[in-house]
Amino acid sequence: MMYKYSLDKSSKKFICPSCGKKTFVKYVEVETNSYLEASIGRCDRESKCSYHLAPNGNKTLVTLSNPVIQPEPSYHDDGVIGTYGRDYDKNRNHFVTYLLKYFRGADVIKAIEKYYIGTSTYWDGATIFWQVNEQMKICAGKVMLYDEITGKRVKQPKVRITWMHSVLKIDTFVLQQCLFGMHNIIDYELGKTVCIVESEKTAVILSIIYPTFLWLATGSKSNLKEALLKPLKGYNIMLFPDKTEFKDWHLKSQGLRRLGYNIECSDLLEHKNLDEGDDLVDFMKLEKLVA
């Protein structure tokens, strides 16, 4: 089914008219691929902002004089992970510096290798979380900056997050994400338990604490979708949504069960004294399971 309008599928983001953050995705007219009015779109800060103004009259296109051909997804060259797989010492990668404060060096190195964690100089101390799919194709590289002391993302004076295809100025790159850590599925037999969280940071930390399970991350609340979970059919999937996100992920898990997925959604964090948006790592700090 094809509609007259759709949200822009590129990685472009604009200033949200509601919250003022650069997290706004505009609607485009499908046939012309042109943007609608500046206020028509959706903010990606679904929990904190939730602004969404959809276009009127978004009817199904029964026939198209010029059918829209979806572009093939782009992939990074295989050597790019090795190029940025360096500079983990001397505070050049704040996330790795944070990990080394609380975990054995050998365990941190194992996590770096398992998840292909990279280092970027786009911002001093930035981390690259590569998204590599089950076919070992490099779908994307998300660049994020963390505070080396708290392990929290740097959000002031503005959020520090971008994509490697933007850093490398690959203007023609067609982004099609996969779950962070998906490439590791080849090492796990069908029927094994796969745990899914939202944050890449949380997936890495939990892989050190509970290495028996495979930990994957959606990267955002909205990325829990069937298209990204297809390689996981036949596995036992356990979802761990952030605090206050249980209802949304639970509803999605019910839909996925109807499609044949063996999937459950944990409400563990909903019953704990945590702030909105806190996750399993914050819970473990509360319970003093990690520093």
mmCIF file of C-alpha atoms in Angstrom:
data_model
loop_
_atom_site.group_PDB
_atom_site.id
_atom_site.type_symbol
_atom_site.label_atom_id
_atom_site.label_comp_id
_atom_site.label_asym_id
_atom_site.label_seq_id
_atom_site.Cartn_x
_atom_site.Cartn_y
_atom_site.Cartn_z
ATOM 1 C CA MET A 1 0.000 0.000 0.000
ATOM 2 C CA MET A 2 1.365 3.405 -0.971
ATOM 3 C CA TYR A 3 0.212 6.756 0.380
ATOM 4 C CA LYS A 4 0.228 10.227 -1.091
ATOM 5 C CA TYR A 5 2.523 11.467 1.687
ATOM 6 C CA SER A 6 5.090 9.746 3.871
ATOM 7 C CA LEU A 7 7.713 10.665 6.432
ATOM 8 C CA ASP A 8 11.087 11.396 4.857
ATOM 9 C CA LYS A 9 13.108 8.158 4.853
ATOM 10 C CA SER A 10 16.474 9.898 4.585
ATOM 11 C CA SER A 11 18.594 10.707 7.645
ATOM 12 C CA LYS A 12 17.849 14.445 7.450
ATOM 13 C CA LYS A 13 16.572 16.061 10.642
ATOM 14 C CA PHE A 14 15.190 19.572 11.187
ATOM 15 C CA ILE A 15 14.390 21.818 14.150
ATOM 16 C CA CYS A 16 11.202 20.651 15.864
ATOM 17 C CA PRO A 17 8.599 23.474 16.030
ATOM 18 C CA SER A 18 7.577 22.246 19.477
ATOM 19 C CA CYS A 19 10.707 21.365 21.484
ATOM 20 C CA GLY A 20 13.334 23.199 19.433
ATOM 21 C CA LYS A 21 15.594 20.148 19.069
ATOM 22 C CA LYS A 22 17.032 18.991 15.743
ATOM 23 C CA THR A 23 14.982 15.793 15.814
ATOM 24 C CA PHE A 24 12.167 16.682 13.397
ATOM 25 C CA VAL A 25 11.339 14.488 10.386
ATOM 26 C CA LYS A 26 9.300 16.183 7.668
ATOM 27 C CA TYR A 27 6.631 14.669 5.459
ATOM 28 C CA VAL A 28 7.278 14.444 1.720
ATOM 29 C CA GLU A 29 4.955 14.068 -1.235
ATOM 30 C CA VAL A 30 5.639 10.563 -2.537
ATOM 31 C CA GLU A 31 5.421 11.311 -6.256
ATOM 32 C CA THR A 32 7.653 14.398 -6.206
ATOM 33 C CA ASN A 33 9.738 13.669 -3.071
ATOM 34 C CA SER A 34 9.284 17.332 -2.081
ATOM 35 C CA TYR A 35 8.795 18.519 1.496
ATOM 36 C CA LEU A 36 5.428 19.752 2.735
ATOM 37 C CA GLU A 37 5.017 22.808 4.987
ATOM 38 C CA ALA A 38 7.692 23.225 7.651
ATOM 39 C CA SER A 39 5.348 22.377 10.539
ATOM 40 C CA ILE A 40 4.131 19.080 9.058
ATOM 41 C CA GLY A 41 6.140 16.178 10.419
ATOM 42 C CA ARG A 42 7.024 14.176 13.510
ATOM 43 C CA CYS A 43 9.541 14.709 16.310
ATOM 44 C CA ASP A 44 11.735 11.678 17.017
ATOM 45 C CA ARG A 45 11.690 12.538 20.728
ATOM 46 C CA GLU A 46 8.556 10.445 21.043
ATOM 47 C CA SER A 47 8.489 10.319 24.834
ATOM 48 C CA LYS A 48 9.857 13.761 25.677
ATOM 49 C CA CYS A 49 8.082 15.789 22.971
ATOM 50 C CA SER A 50 5.647 13.638 20.913
ATOM 51 C CA TYR A 51 4.898 16.420 18.392
ATOM 52 C CA HIS A 52 3.279 14.923 15.288
ATOM 53 C CA LEU A 53 1.358 16.885 12.685
ATOM 54 C CA ALA A 54 0.269 14.675 9.798
ATOM 55 C CA PRO A 55 -0.852 16.038 6.415
ATOM 56 C CA ASN A 56 -4.553 16.152 5.602
ATOM 57 C CA GLY A 57 -5.960 13.879 2.926
ATOM 58 C CA ASN A 58 -3.218 11.250 3.068
ATOM 59 C CA LYS A 59 -5.126 8.843 0.877
ATOM 60 C CA THR A 60 -3.857 5.638 -0.670
ATOM 61 C CA LEU A 61 -2.441 6.039 -4.149
ATOM 62 C CA VAL A 62 -4.293 3.473 -6.252
ATOM 63 C CA THR A 63 -2.273 4.160 -9.382
ATOM 64 C CA LEU A 64 0.896 6.082 -9.941
ATOM 65 C CA SER A 65 1.841 7.508 -13.307
ATOM 66 C CA ASN A 66 5.473 7.301 -12.210
ATOM 67 C CA PRO A 67 5.780 4.497 -9.650
ATOM 68 C CA VAL A 68 8.219 5.294 -6.861
ATOM 69 C CA ILE A 69 11.174 2.921 -6.866
ATOM 70 C CA GLN A 70 12.645 2.454 -3.414
ATOM 71 C CA PRO A 71 16.416 2.947 -3.614
ATOM 72 C CA GLU A 72 18.674 0.072 -2.657
ATOM 73 C CA PRO A 73 20.253 0.468 0.786
ATOM 74 C CA SER A 74 23.866 1.582 0.970
ATOM 75 C CA TYR A 75 26.648 -0.168 2.876
ATOM 76 C CA HIS A 76 30.001 1.051 4.125
ATOM 77 C CA ASP A 77 33.178 -0.523 2.761
ATOM 78 C CA ASP A 78 34.390 -3.527 4.755
ATOM 79 C CA GLY A 79 37.630 -1.826 5.773
ATOM 80 C CA VAL A 80 35.969 1.097 7.524
ATOM 81 C CA ILE A 81 35.639 -0.727 10.856
ATOM 82 C CA GLY A 82 39.369 -1.417 10.976
ATOM 83 C CA THR A 83 40.146 2.188 10.071
ATOM 84 C CA TYR A 84 38.290 3.483 13.125
ATOM 85 C CA GLY A 85 39.029 0.542 15.436
ATOM 86 C CA ARG A 86 41.744 2.345 17.373
ATOM 87 C CA ASP A 87 42.589 5.053 19.940
ATOM 88 C CA TYR A 88 40.949 3.407 22.931
ATOM 89 C CA ASP A 89 43.557 4.701 25.373
ATOM 90 C CA LYS A 90 44.455 8.147 26.728
ATOM 91 C CA ASN A 91 40.792 9.159 26.957
ATOM 92 C CA ARG A 92 40.377 9.279 23.179
ATOM 93 C CA ASN A 93 37.176 7.263 23.414
ATOM 94 C CA HIS A 94 35.132 8.477 26.386
ATOM 95 C CA PHE A 95 32.790 5.492 26.383
ATOM 96 C CA VAL A 96 35.692 3.032 26.541
ATOM 97 C CA THR A 97 37.315 5.153 29.272
ATOM 98 C CA TYR A 98 34.089 4.860 31.262
ATOM 99 C CA LEU A 99 33.951 1.078 30.786
ATOM 100 C CA LEU A 100 37.551 0.654 31.926
ATOM 101 C CA LYS A 101 36.720 2.346 35.237
ATOM 102 C CA TYR A 102 34.311 -0.431 36.211
ATOM 103 C CA PHE A 103 35.238 -3.557 34.266
ATOM 104 C CA ARG A 104 38.365 -5.630 33.698
ATOM 105 C CA GLY A 105 40.433 -4.588 30.709
ATOM 106 C CA ALA A 106 40.133 -8.048 29.152
ATOM 107 C CA ASP A 107 36.331 -7.890 29.348
ATOM 108 C CA VAL A 108 36.244 -4.421 27.803
ATOM 109 C CA ILE A 109 38.498 -5.521 24.938
ATOM 110 C CA LYS A 110 36.219 -8.507 24.342
ATOM 111 C CA ALA A 111 33.180 -6.196 24.180
ATOM 112 C CA ILE A 112 34.982 -3.827 21.786
ATOM 113 C CA GLU A 113 35.779 -6.728 19.472
ATOM 114 C CA LYS A 114 32.328 -8.302 19.785
ATOM 115 C CA TYR A 115 30.471 -5.107 18.867
ATOM 116 C CA TYR A 116 33.093 -3.481 16.602
ATOM 117 C CA ILE A 117 33.184 -0.348 18.758
ATOM 118 C CA GLY A 118 35.057 2.429 16.973
ATOM 119 C CA THR A 119 36.576 5.809 17.788
ATOM 120 C CA SER A 120 35.814 9.043 15.963
ATOM 121 C CA THR A 121 37.602 12.381 16.089
ATOM 122 C CA TYR A 122 34.495 14.169 14.798
ATOM 123 C CA TRP A 123 34.124 15.202 18.438
ATOM 124 C CA ASP A 124 37.008 14.622 20.838
ATOM 125 C CA GLY A 125 36.341 11.312 22.585
ATOM 126 C CA ALA A 126 33.427 10.230 20.379
ATOM 127 C CA THR A 127 32.371 6.601 19.925
ATOM 128 C CA ILE A 128 31.170 4.811 16.787
ATOM 129 C CA PHE A 129 28.535 2.105 17.118
ATOM 130 C CA TRP A 130 28.583 0.186 13.853
ATOM 131 C CA GLN A 131 25.386 -1.501 12.711
ATOM 132 C CA VAL A 132 26.427 -4.729 10.988
ATOM 133 C CA ASN A 133 23.695 -7.081 9.808
ATOM 134 C CA GLU A 134 23.468 -10.880 9.850
ATOM 135 C CA GLN A 135 25.127 -10.978 6.410
ATOM 136 C CA MET A 136 28.099 -9.020 7.800
ATOM 137 C CA LYS A 137 27.218 -5.946 5.759
ATOM 138 C CA ILE A 138 27.923 -2.594 7.425
ATOM 139 C CA CYS A 139 24.577 -0.803 7.328
ATOM 140 C CA ALA A 140 25.526 2.285 9.331
ATOM 141 C CA GLY A 141 27.796 3.844 11.895
ATOM 142 C CA LYS A 142 26.239 5.955 14.638
ATOM 143 C CA VAL A 143 28.605 8.506 16.183
ATOM 144 C CA MET A 144 27.875 9.534 19.775
ATOM 145 C CA LEU A 145 29.697 11.436 22.497
ATOM 146 C CA TYR A 146 29.619 10.284 26.112
ATOM 147 C CA ASP A 147 30.831 11.814 29.351
ATOM 148 C CA GLU A 148 33.791 9.711 30.460
ATOM 149 C CA ILE A 149 32.887 10.154 34.159
ATOM 150 C CA THR A 150 29.131 9.545 34.214
ATOM 151 C CA GLY A 151 28.813 7.420 31.089
ATOM 152 C CA LYS A 152 25.848 9.564 30.059
ATOM 153 C CA ARG A 153 25.411 10.986 26.570
ATOM 154 C CA VAL A 154 26.576 14.571 26.117
ATOM 155 C CA LYS A 155 23.481 16.689 25.417
ATOM 156 C CA GLN A 156 24.674 20.194 26.270
ATOM 157 C CA PRO A 157 25.011 22.662 24.671
ATOM 158 C CA LYS A 158 23.444 20.283 22.127
ATOM 159 C CA VAL A 159 23.053 16.575 21.484
ATOM 160 C CA ARG A 160 26.201 15.031 20.026
ATOM 161 C CA ILE A 161 24.967 12.388 17.619
ATOM 162 C CA THR A 162 25.491 11.912 13.886
ATOM 163 C CA TRP A 163 26.118 9.196 11.284
ATOM 164 C CA MET A 164 29.377 8.109 9.685
ATOM 165 C CA HIS A 165 28.042 8.595 6.168
ATOM 166 C CA SER A 166 27.517 12.255 7.125
ATOM 167 C CA VAL A 167 30.996 12.471 8.664
ATOM 168 C CA LEU A 168 32.474 10.926 5.507
ATOM 169 C CA LYS A 169 30.314 13.211 3.334
ATOM 170 C CA ILE A 170 28.706 10.355 1.386
ATOM 171 C CA ASP A 171 25.743 12.372 0.118
ATOM 172 C CA THR A 172 24.239 9.491 -1.856
ATOM 173 C CA PHE A 173 24.189 7.105 1.106
ATOM 174 C CA VAL A 174 20.808 5.395 1.568
ATOM 175 C CA LEU A 175 20.443 4.566 5.254
ATOM 176 C CA GLN A 176 18.690 1.335 6.177
ATOM 177 C CA GLN A 177 19.405 0.385 9.758
ATOM 178 C CA CYS A 178 19.696 -2.982 11.454
ATOM 179 C CA LEU A 179 19.763 -3.799 15.149
ATOM 180 C CA PHE A 180 23.056 -2.962 16.841
ATOM 181 C CA GLY A 181 24.947 -6.208 17.436
ATOM 182 C CA MET A 182 22.918 -8.209 14.898
ATOM 183 C CA HIS A 183 26.051 -9.661 13.264
ATOM 184 C CA ASN A 184 26.643 -11.733 16.410
ATOM 185 C CA ILE A 185 23.521 -13.808 15.741
ATOM 186 C CA ILE A 186 25.591 -16.174 13.582
ATOM 187 C CA ASP A 187 27.288 -17.398 16.784
ATOM 188 C CA TYR A 188 24.002 -18.315 18.492
ATOM 189 C CA GLU A 189 21.882 -21.368 17.722
ATOM 190 C CA LEU A 190 18.149 -21.128 17.086
ATOM 191 C CA GLY A 191 16.223 -21.300 20.343
ATOM 192 C CA LYS A 192 18.800 -19.287 22.293
ATOM 193 C CA THR A 193 17.722 -16.166 24.187
ATOM 194 C CA VAL A 194 18.286 -12.773 22.588
ATOM 195 C CA CYS A 195 17.791 -9.685 24.773
ATOM 196 C CA ILE A 196 16.897 -6.356 23.183
ATOM 197 C CA VAL A 197 17.321 -2.935 24.810
ATOM 198 C CA GLU A 198 17.120 0.551 23.359
ATOM 199 C CA SER A 199 20.618 1.914 24.049
ATOM 200 C CA GLU A 200 23.810 0.662 22.397
ATOM 201 C CA LYS A 201 25.691 1.541 25.579
ATOM 202 C CA THR A 202 23.359 -0.653 27.629
ATOM 203 C CA ALA A 203 23.720 -3.593 25.236
ATOM 204 C CA VAL A 204 27.517 -3.430 25.526
ATOM 205 C CA ILE A 205 27.518 -3.178 29.336
ATOM 206 C CA LEU A 206 24.978 -5.984 29.777
ATOM 207 C CA SER A 207 27.039 -8.202 27.452
ATOM 208 C CA ILE A 208 29.888 -7.895 29.958
ATOM 209 C CA ILE A 209 27.708 -8.545 33.017
ATOM 210 C CA TYR A 210 25.519 -11.280 31.491
ATOM 211 C CA PRO A 211 27.579 -12.786 28.642
ATOM 212 C CA THR A 212 25.374 -15.901 28.379
ATOM 213 C CA PHE A 213 22.784 -13.940 26.400
ATOM 214 C CA LEU A 214 23.137 -12.016 23.173
ATOM 215 C CA TRP A 215 22.375 -8.334 23.773
ATOM 216 C CA LEU A 216 21.135 -6.187 20.898
ATOM 217 C CA ALA A 217 19.956 -2.571 20.755
ATOM 218 C CA THR A 218 17.354 -0.797 18.656
ATOM 219 C CA GLY A 219 19.098 2.576 19.007
ATOM 220 C CA SER A 220 15.731 4.292 19.470
ATOM 221 C CA LYS A 221 12.286 3.515 20.799
ATOM 222 C CA SER A 222 10.757 3.581 17.313
ATOM 223 C CA ASN A 223 13.264 1.090 15.861
ATOM 224 C CA LEU A 224 11.512 -1.879 17.423
ATOM 225 C CA LYS A 225 9.924 -2.984 14.167
ATOM 226 C CA GLU A 226 9.367 -6.273 12.378
ATOM 227 C CA ALA A 227 11.625 -5.396 9.456
ATOM 228 C CA LEU A 228 14.618 -5.232 11.823
ATOM 229 C CA LEU A 229 13.670 -8.347 13.796
ATOM 230 C CA LYS A 230 13.259 -10.752 10.867
ATOM 231 C CA PRO A 231 16.680 -12.423 11.378
ATOM 232 C CA LEU A 232 15.606 -13.270 14.956
ATOM 233 C CA LYS A 233 12.685 -15.545 14.074
ATOM 234 C CA GLY A 234 13.285 -18.869 15.779
ATOM 235 C CA TYR A 235 15.065 -17.283 18.755
ATOM 236 C CA ASN A 236 13.610 -16.526 22.190
ATOM 237 C CA ILE A 237 13.410 -12.729 22.237
ATOM 238 C CA MET A 238 13.230 -10.778 25.510
ATOM 239 C CA LEU A 239 12.543 -7.043 25.364
ATOM 240 C CA PHE A 240 13.738 -4.672 28.090
ATOM 241 C CA PRO A 241 12.173 -1.266 27.344
ATOM 242 C CA ASP A 242 13.278 1.901 29.120
ATOM 243 C CA LYS A 243 11.249 3.174 32.066
ATOM 244 C CA THR A 244 7.755 4.337 30.916
ATOM 245 C CA GLU A 245 8.154 2.684 27.482
ATOM 246 C CA PHE A 246 6.718 -0.693 28.472
ATOM 247 C CA LYS A 247 3.219 -0.054 27.081
ATOM 248 C CA ASP A 248 4.504 0.800 23.602
ATOM 249 C CA TRP A 249 6.931 -2.114 23.323
ATOM 250 C CA HIS A 250 4.437 -4.528 24.885
ATOM 251 C CA LEU A 251 1.852 -3.661 22.233
ATOM 252 C CA LYS A 252 4.457 -4.172 19.521
ATOM 253 C CA SER A 253 5.484 -7.510 21.023
ATOM 254 C CA GLN A 254 1.870 -8.695 20.892
ATOM 255 C CA GLY A 255 1.752 -7.892 17.183
ATOM 256 C CA LEU A 256 5.049 -9.680 16.622
ATOM 257 C CA ARG A 257 3.773 -12.786 18.417
ATOM 258 C CA ARG A 258 0.887 -12.920 15.963
ATOM 259 C CA LEU A 259 3.511 -12.973 13.209
ATOM 260 C CA GLY A 260 5.162 -16.035 14.712
ATOM 261 C CA TYR A 261 7.871 -14.481 16.902
ATOM 262 C CA ASN A 262 8.656 -16.018 20.292
ATOM 263 C CA ILE A 263 8.874 -12.708 22.113
ATOM 264 C CA GLU A 264 8.201 -11.367 25.614
ATOM 265 C CA CYS A 265 8.362 -7.847 27.047
ATOM 266 C CA SER A 266 9.660 -7.218 30.569
ATOM 267 C CA ASP A 267 7.927 -4.684 32.823
ATOM 268 C CA LEU A 268 10.749 -4.850 35.388
ATOM 269 C CA LEU A 269 11.643 -1.150 35.260
ATOM 270 C CA GLU A 270 8.039 0.056 35.512
ATOM 271 C CA HIS A 271 7.959 -1.052 39.160
ATOM 272 C CA LYS A 272 11.264 0.517 40.183
ATOM 273 C CA ASN A 273 12.042 3.976 41.566
ATOM 274 C CA LEU A 274 13.637 5.251 38.373
ATOM 275 C CA ASP A 275 13.335 8.385 36.267
ATOM 276 C CA GLU A 276 11.543 8.430 32.943
ATOM 277 C CA GLY A 277 13.839 7.045 30.253
ATOM 278 C CA ASP A 278 16.120 5.167 32.671
ATOM 279 C CA ASP A 279 17.185 1.697 31.560
ATOM 280 C CA LEU A 280 18.683 -1.532 32.903
ATOM 281 C CA VAL A 281 22.060 0.062 33.603
ATOM 282 C CA ASP A 282 20.389 2.776 35.709
ATOM 283 C CA PHE A 283 18.461 0.052 37.553
ATOM 284 C CA MET A 284 21.672 -1.832 38.272
ATOM 285 C CA LYS A 285 23.252 1.334 39.631
ATOM 286 C CA LEU A 286 20.201 1.753 41.876
ATOM 287 C CA GLU A 287 20.598 -1.824 43.090
ATOM 288 C CA LYS A 288 24.369 -1.284 43.330
ATOM 289 C CA LEU A 289 24.978 -4.137 40.902
ATOM 290 C CA VAL A 290 27.299 -1.832 38.966
ATOM 291 C CA ALA A 291 29.122 1.324 40.082
#
